mmCIF file of C-alpha atoms in Angstrom:
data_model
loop_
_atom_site.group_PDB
_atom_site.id
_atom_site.type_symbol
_atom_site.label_atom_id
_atom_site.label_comp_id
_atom_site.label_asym_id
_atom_site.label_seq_id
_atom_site.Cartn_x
_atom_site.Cartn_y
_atom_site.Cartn_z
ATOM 1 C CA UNK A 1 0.105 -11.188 13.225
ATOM 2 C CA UNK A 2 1.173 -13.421 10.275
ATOM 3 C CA UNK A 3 0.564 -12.296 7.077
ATOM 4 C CA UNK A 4 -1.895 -14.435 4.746
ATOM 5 C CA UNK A 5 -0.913 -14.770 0.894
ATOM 6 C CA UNK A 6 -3.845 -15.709 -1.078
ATOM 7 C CA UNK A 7 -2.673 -18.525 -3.754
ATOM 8 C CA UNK A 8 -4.941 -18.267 -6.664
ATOM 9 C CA UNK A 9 -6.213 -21.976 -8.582
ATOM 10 C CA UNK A 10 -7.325 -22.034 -11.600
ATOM 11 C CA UNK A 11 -8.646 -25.153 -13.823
ATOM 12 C CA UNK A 12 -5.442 -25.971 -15.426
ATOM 13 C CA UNK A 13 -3.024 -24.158 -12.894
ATOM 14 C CA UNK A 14 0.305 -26.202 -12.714
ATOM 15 C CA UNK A 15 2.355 -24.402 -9.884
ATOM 16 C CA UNK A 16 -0.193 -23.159 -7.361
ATOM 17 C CA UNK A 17 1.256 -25.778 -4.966
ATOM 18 C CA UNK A 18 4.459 -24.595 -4.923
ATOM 19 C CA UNK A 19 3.746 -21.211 -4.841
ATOM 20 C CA UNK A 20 1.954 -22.144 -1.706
ATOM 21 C CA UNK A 21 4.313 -23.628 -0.097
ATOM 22 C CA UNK A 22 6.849 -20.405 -1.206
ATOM 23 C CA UNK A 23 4.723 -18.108 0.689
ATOM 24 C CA UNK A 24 4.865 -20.735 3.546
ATOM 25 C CA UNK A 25 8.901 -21.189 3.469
ATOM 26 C CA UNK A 26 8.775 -17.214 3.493
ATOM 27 C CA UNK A 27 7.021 -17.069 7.072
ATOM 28 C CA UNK A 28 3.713 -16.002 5.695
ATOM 29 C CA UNK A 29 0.166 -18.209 5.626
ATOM 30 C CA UNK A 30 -1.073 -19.533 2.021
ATOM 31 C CA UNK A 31 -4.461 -19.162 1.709
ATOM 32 C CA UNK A 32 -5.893 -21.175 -0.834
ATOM 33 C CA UNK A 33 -8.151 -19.415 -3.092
ATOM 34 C CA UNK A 34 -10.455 -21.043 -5.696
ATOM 35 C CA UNK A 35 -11.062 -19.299 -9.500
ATOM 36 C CA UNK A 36 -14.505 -19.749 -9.066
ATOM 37 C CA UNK A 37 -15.080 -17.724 -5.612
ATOM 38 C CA UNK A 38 -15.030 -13.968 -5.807
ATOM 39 C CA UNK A 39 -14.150 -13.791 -2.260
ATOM 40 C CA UNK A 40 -10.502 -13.162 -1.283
ATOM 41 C CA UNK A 41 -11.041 -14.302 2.622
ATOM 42 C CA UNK A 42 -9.024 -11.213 4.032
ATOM 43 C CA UNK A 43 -5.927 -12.043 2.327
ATOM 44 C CA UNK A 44 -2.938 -9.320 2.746
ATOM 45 C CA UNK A 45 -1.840 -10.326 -1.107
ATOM 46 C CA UNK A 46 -1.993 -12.650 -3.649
ATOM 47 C CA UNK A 47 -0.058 -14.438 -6.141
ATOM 48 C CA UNK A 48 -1.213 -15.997 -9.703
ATOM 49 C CA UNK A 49 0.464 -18.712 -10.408
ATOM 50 C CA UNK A 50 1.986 -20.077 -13.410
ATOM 51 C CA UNK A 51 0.479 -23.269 -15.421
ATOM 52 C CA UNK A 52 -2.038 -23.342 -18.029
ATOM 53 C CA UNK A 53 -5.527 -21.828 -17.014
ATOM 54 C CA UNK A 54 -8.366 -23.086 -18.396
ATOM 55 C CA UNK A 55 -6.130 -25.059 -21.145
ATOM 56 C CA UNK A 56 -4.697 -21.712 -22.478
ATOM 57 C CA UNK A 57 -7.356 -21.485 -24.925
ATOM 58 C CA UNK A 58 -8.179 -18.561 -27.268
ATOM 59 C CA UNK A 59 -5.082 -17.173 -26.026
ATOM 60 C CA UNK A 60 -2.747 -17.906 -22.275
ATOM 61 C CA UNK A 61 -4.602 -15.815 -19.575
ATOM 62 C CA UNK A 62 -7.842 -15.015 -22.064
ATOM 63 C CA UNK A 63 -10.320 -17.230 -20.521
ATOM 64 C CA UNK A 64 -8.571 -16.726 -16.839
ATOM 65 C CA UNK A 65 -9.221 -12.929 -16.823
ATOM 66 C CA UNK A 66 -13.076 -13.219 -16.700
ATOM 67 C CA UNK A 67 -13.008 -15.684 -13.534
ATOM 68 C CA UNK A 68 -14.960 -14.598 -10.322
ATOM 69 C CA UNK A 69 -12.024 -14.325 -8.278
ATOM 70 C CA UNK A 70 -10.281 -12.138 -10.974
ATOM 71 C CA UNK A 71 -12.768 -9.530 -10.925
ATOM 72 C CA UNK A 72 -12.169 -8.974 -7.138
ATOM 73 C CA UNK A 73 -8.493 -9.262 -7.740
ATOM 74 C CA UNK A 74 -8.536 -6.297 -10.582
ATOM 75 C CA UNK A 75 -10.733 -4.044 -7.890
ATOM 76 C CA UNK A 76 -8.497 -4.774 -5.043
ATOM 77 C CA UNK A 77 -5.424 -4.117 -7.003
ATOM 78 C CA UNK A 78 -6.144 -0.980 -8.183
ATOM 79 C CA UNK A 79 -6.744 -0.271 -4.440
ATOM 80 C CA UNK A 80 -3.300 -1.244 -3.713
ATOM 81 C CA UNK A 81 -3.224 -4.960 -3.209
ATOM 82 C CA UNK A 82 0.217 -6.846 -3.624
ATOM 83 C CA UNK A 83 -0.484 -9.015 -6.231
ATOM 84 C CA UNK A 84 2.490 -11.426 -7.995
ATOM 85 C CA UNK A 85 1.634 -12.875 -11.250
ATOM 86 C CA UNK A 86 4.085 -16.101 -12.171
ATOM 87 C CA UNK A 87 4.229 -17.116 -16.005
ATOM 88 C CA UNK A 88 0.587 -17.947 -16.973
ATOM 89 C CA UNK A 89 0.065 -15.264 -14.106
ATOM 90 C CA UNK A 90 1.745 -12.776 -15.677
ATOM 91 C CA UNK A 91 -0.379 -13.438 -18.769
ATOM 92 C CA UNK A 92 -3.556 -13.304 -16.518
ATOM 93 C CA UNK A 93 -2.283 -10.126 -15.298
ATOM 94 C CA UNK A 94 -1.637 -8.282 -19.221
ATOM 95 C CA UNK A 95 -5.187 -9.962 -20.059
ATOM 96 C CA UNK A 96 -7.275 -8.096 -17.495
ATOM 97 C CA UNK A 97 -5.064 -4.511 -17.973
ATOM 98 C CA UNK A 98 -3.494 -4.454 -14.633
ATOM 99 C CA UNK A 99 -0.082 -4.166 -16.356
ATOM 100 C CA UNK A 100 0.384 -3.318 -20.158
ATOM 101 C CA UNK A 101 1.447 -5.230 -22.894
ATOM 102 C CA UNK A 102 1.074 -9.519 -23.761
ATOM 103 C CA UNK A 103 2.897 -12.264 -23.838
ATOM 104 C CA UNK A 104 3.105 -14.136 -27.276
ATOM 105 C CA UNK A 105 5.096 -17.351 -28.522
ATOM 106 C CA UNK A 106 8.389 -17.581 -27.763
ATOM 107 C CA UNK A 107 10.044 -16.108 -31.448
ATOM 108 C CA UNK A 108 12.581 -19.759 -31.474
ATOM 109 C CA UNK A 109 8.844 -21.325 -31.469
ATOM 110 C CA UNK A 110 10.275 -23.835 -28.394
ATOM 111 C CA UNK A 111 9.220 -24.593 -25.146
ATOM 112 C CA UNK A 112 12.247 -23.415 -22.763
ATOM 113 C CA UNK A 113 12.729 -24.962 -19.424
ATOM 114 C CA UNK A 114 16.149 -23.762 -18.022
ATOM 115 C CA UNK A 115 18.071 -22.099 -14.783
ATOM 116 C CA UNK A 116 18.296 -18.578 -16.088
ATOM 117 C CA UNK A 117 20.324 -15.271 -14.467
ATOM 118 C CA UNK A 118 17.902 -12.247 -14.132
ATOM 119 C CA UNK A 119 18.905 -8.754 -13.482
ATOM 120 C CA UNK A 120 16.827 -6.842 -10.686
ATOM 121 C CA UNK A 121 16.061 -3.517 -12.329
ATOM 122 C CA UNK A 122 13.688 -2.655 -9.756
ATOM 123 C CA UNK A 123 13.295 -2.634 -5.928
ATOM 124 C CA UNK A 124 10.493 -0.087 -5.080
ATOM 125 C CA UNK A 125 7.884 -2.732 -5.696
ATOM 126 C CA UNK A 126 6.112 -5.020 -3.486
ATOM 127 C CA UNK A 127 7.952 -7.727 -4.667
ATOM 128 C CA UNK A 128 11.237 -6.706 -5.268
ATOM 129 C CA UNK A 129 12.275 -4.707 -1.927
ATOM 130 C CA UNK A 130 14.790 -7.553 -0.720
ATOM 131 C CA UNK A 131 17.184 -7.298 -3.166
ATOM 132 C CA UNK A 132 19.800 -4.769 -4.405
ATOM 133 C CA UNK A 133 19.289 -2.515 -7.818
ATOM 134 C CA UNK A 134 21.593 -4.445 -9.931
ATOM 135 C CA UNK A 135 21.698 -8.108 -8.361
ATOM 136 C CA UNK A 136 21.744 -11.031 -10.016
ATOM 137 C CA UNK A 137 19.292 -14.291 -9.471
ATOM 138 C CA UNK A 138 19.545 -17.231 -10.992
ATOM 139 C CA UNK A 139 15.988 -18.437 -11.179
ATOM 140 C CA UNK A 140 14.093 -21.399 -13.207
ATOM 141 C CA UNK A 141 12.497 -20.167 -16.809
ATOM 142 C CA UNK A 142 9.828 -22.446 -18.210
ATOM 143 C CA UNK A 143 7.491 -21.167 -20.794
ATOM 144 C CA UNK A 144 6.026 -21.530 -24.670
ATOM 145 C CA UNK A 145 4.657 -18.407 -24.571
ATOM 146 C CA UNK A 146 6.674 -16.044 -22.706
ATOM 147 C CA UNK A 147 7.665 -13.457 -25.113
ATOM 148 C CA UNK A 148 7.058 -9.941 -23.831
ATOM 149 C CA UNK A 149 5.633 -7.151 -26.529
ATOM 150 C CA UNK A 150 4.521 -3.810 -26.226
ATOM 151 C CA UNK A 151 4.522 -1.098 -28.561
ATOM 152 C CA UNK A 152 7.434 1.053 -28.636
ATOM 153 C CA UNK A 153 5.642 4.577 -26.382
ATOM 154 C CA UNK A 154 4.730 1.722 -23.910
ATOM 155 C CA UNK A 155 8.564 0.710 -23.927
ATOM 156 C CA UNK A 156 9.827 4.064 -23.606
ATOM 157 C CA UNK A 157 7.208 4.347 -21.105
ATOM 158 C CA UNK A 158 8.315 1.311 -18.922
ATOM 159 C CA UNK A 159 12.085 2.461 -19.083
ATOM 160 C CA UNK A 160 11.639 6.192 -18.057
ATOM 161 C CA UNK A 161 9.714 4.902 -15.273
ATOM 162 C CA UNK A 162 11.501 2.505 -13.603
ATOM 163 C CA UNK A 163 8.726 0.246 -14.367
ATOM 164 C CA UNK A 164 10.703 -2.898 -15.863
ATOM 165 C CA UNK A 165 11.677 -4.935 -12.990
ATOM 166 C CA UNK A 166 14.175 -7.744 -14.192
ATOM 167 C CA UNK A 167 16.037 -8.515 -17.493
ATOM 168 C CA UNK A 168 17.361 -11.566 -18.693
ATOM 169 C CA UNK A 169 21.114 -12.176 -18.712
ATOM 170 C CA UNK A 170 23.463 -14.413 -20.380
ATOM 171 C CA UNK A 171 20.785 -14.835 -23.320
ATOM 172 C CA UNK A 172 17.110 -14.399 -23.710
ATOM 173 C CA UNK A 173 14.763 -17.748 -23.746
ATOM 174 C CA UNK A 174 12.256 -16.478 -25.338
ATOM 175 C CA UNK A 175 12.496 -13.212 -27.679
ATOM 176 C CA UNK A 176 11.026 -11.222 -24.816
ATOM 177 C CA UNK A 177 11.461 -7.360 -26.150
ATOM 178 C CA UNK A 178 15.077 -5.422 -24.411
ATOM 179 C CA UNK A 179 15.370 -8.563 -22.776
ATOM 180 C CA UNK A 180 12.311 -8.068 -20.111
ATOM 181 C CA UNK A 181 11.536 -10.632 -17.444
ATOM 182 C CA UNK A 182 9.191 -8.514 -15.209
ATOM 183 C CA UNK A 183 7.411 -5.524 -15.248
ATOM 184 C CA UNK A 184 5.718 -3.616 -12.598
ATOM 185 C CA UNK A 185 2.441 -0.873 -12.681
ATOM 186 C CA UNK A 186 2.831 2.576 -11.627
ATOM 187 C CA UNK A 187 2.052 1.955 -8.111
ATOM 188 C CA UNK A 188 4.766 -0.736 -7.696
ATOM 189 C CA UNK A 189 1.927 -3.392 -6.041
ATOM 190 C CA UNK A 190 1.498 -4.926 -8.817
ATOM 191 C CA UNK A 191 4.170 -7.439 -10.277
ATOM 192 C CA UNK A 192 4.364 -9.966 -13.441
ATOM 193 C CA UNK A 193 6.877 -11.816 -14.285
ATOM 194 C CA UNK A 194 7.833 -14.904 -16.686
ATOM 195 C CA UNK A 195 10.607 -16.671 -14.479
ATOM 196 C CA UNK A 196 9.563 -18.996 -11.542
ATOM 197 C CA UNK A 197 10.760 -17.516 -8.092
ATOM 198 C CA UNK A 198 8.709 -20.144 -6.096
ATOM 199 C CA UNK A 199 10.986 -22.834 -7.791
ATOM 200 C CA UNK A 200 14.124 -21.356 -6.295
ATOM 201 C CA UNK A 201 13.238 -21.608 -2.557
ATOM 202 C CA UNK A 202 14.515 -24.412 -0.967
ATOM 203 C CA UNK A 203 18.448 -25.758 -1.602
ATOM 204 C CA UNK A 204 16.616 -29.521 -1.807
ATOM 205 C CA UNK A 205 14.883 -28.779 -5.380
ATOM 206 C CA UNK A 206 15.945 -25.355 -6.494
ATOM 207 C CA UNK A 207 19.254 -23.872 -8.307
ATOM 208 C CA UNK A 208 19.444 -21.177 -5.878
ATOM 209 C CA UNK A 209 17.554 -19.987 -2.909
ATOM 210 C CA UNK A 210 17.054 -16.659 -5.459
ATOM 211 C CA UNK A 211 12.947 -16.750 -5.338
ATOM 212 C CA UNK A 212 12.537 -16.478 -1.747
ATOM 213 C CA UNK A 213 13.495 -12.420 -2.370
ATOM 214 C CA UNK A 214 9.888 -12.015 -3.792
ATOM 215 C CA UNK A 215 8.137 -13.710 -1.060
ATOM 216 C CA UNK A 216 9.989 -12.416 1.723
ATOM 217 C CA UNK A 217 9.587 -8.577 -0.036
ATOM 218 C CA UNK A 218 6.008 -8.949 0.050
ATOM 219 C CA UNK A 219 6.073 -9.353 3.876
ATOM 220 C CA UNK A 220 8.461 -6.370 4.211
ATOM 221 C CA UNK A 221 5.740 -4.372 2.067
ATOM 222 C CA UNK A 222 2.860 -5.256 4.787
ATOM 223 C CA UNK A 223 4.429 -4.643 7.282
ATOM 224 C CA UNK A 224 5.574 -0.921 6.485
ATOM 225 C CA UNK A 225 2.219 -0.768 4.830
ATOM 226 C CA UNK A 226 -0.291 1.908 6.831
ATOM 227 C CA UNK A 227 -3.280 -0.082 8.515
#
């Protein structure tokens, strides 16, 4: 049976098409999901996807977190539901306390939109389980506020875990603390990060075919997952 990816829209989301058509180029159904709709329709995961929810008032992700379809989300998460948060998902995802810390303005105060090499810290997560501890992607960055913070514990925390799941290389875009792209919860289902994966899927419009890794991983996941 095909696996179904929930792709979550929110007023103001900027990538949800492409993040569809990620999960499709990964051999899984999209499943279109709507903010407004608590219902996930029997989706296997789902991803957030980057843009600007709801304008990225008050602050990115603020307004997002107390949609309908986020409280199922949060609920379904904590009962082990891959979820993938891109950019303004990632936000979404720090905003409603599945993983800790925020992202703030980048420190340069810029916009960045550029091809960026990550590190993969981490493949025991959901998302991550196709590549190689170590490897290097080369995957699209475009953000204002993309700067990762925590306190230092949570840090330490993170680290001694195994918890941070890519780094930048070859120079941080946006101020993000010890260099962190992506971080992961304790269970490993649930992933943020600040790069764009679902821009590096196809040879036609990416810089690398790097992003497919966290689509394809997802399916892997399921399909070791118990019923």
């Amino acid at each position: 049976m095909t696996a179904r990816v929930g792709v979550v829209t929110f007023p103001g989301s900027l990538d949800d098409g492409d993040a569809a058509r990620a999960v499709r180029i990964s051999g899984a159904e999209p499943v279109r999901l709507w903010h407004g709709d608590p219902s996930l329709h029997g989706v296997d995961a789902v991803v957030l996807p980057g843009g600007f929810s709801y304008g990225d008032y008050l602050r990115c992700g603020a307004i997002a977190r107390f949609a309908p379809v986020m409280e199922t989300i949060v609920d379904a998460a904590q009962g082990g539901l891959p979820v993938l948060g891109i950019c303004n998902g990632f936000q979404i995802l720090c905003e409603a306390h599945l993983l800790p810390g925020a992202l703030t303005r980048n420190q340069h105060l810029h916009f960045r939109n550029r091809d960026q090499i990550l590190r993969i810290e981490s493949v025991g997560t959901a998302w991550t389980n196709a590549f190689q501890p170590g490897q290097e992607v080369l995957i699209p960055v475009k953000n204002g506020e993309g700067c990762y913070v925590a306190d230092t514990a949570t840090l330490d925390q993170l680290e001694a875990e195994g918890r941070v799941v890519a780094r930048y290389i070859g120079g941080n875009p946006n101020g993000s603390q010890r260099d962190i792209a992506a971080i992961t919860n304790a269970a490993g289902n649930v992933v943020g990060i600040m790069p764009h994966p679902e821009h590096a899927v196809e040879a036609l419009t990416g810089p690398s075919l790097d992003g497919l890794g966290f689509f394809t991983s997802v399916l892997k996941h399921l399909v070791g997952a118990p019923a």
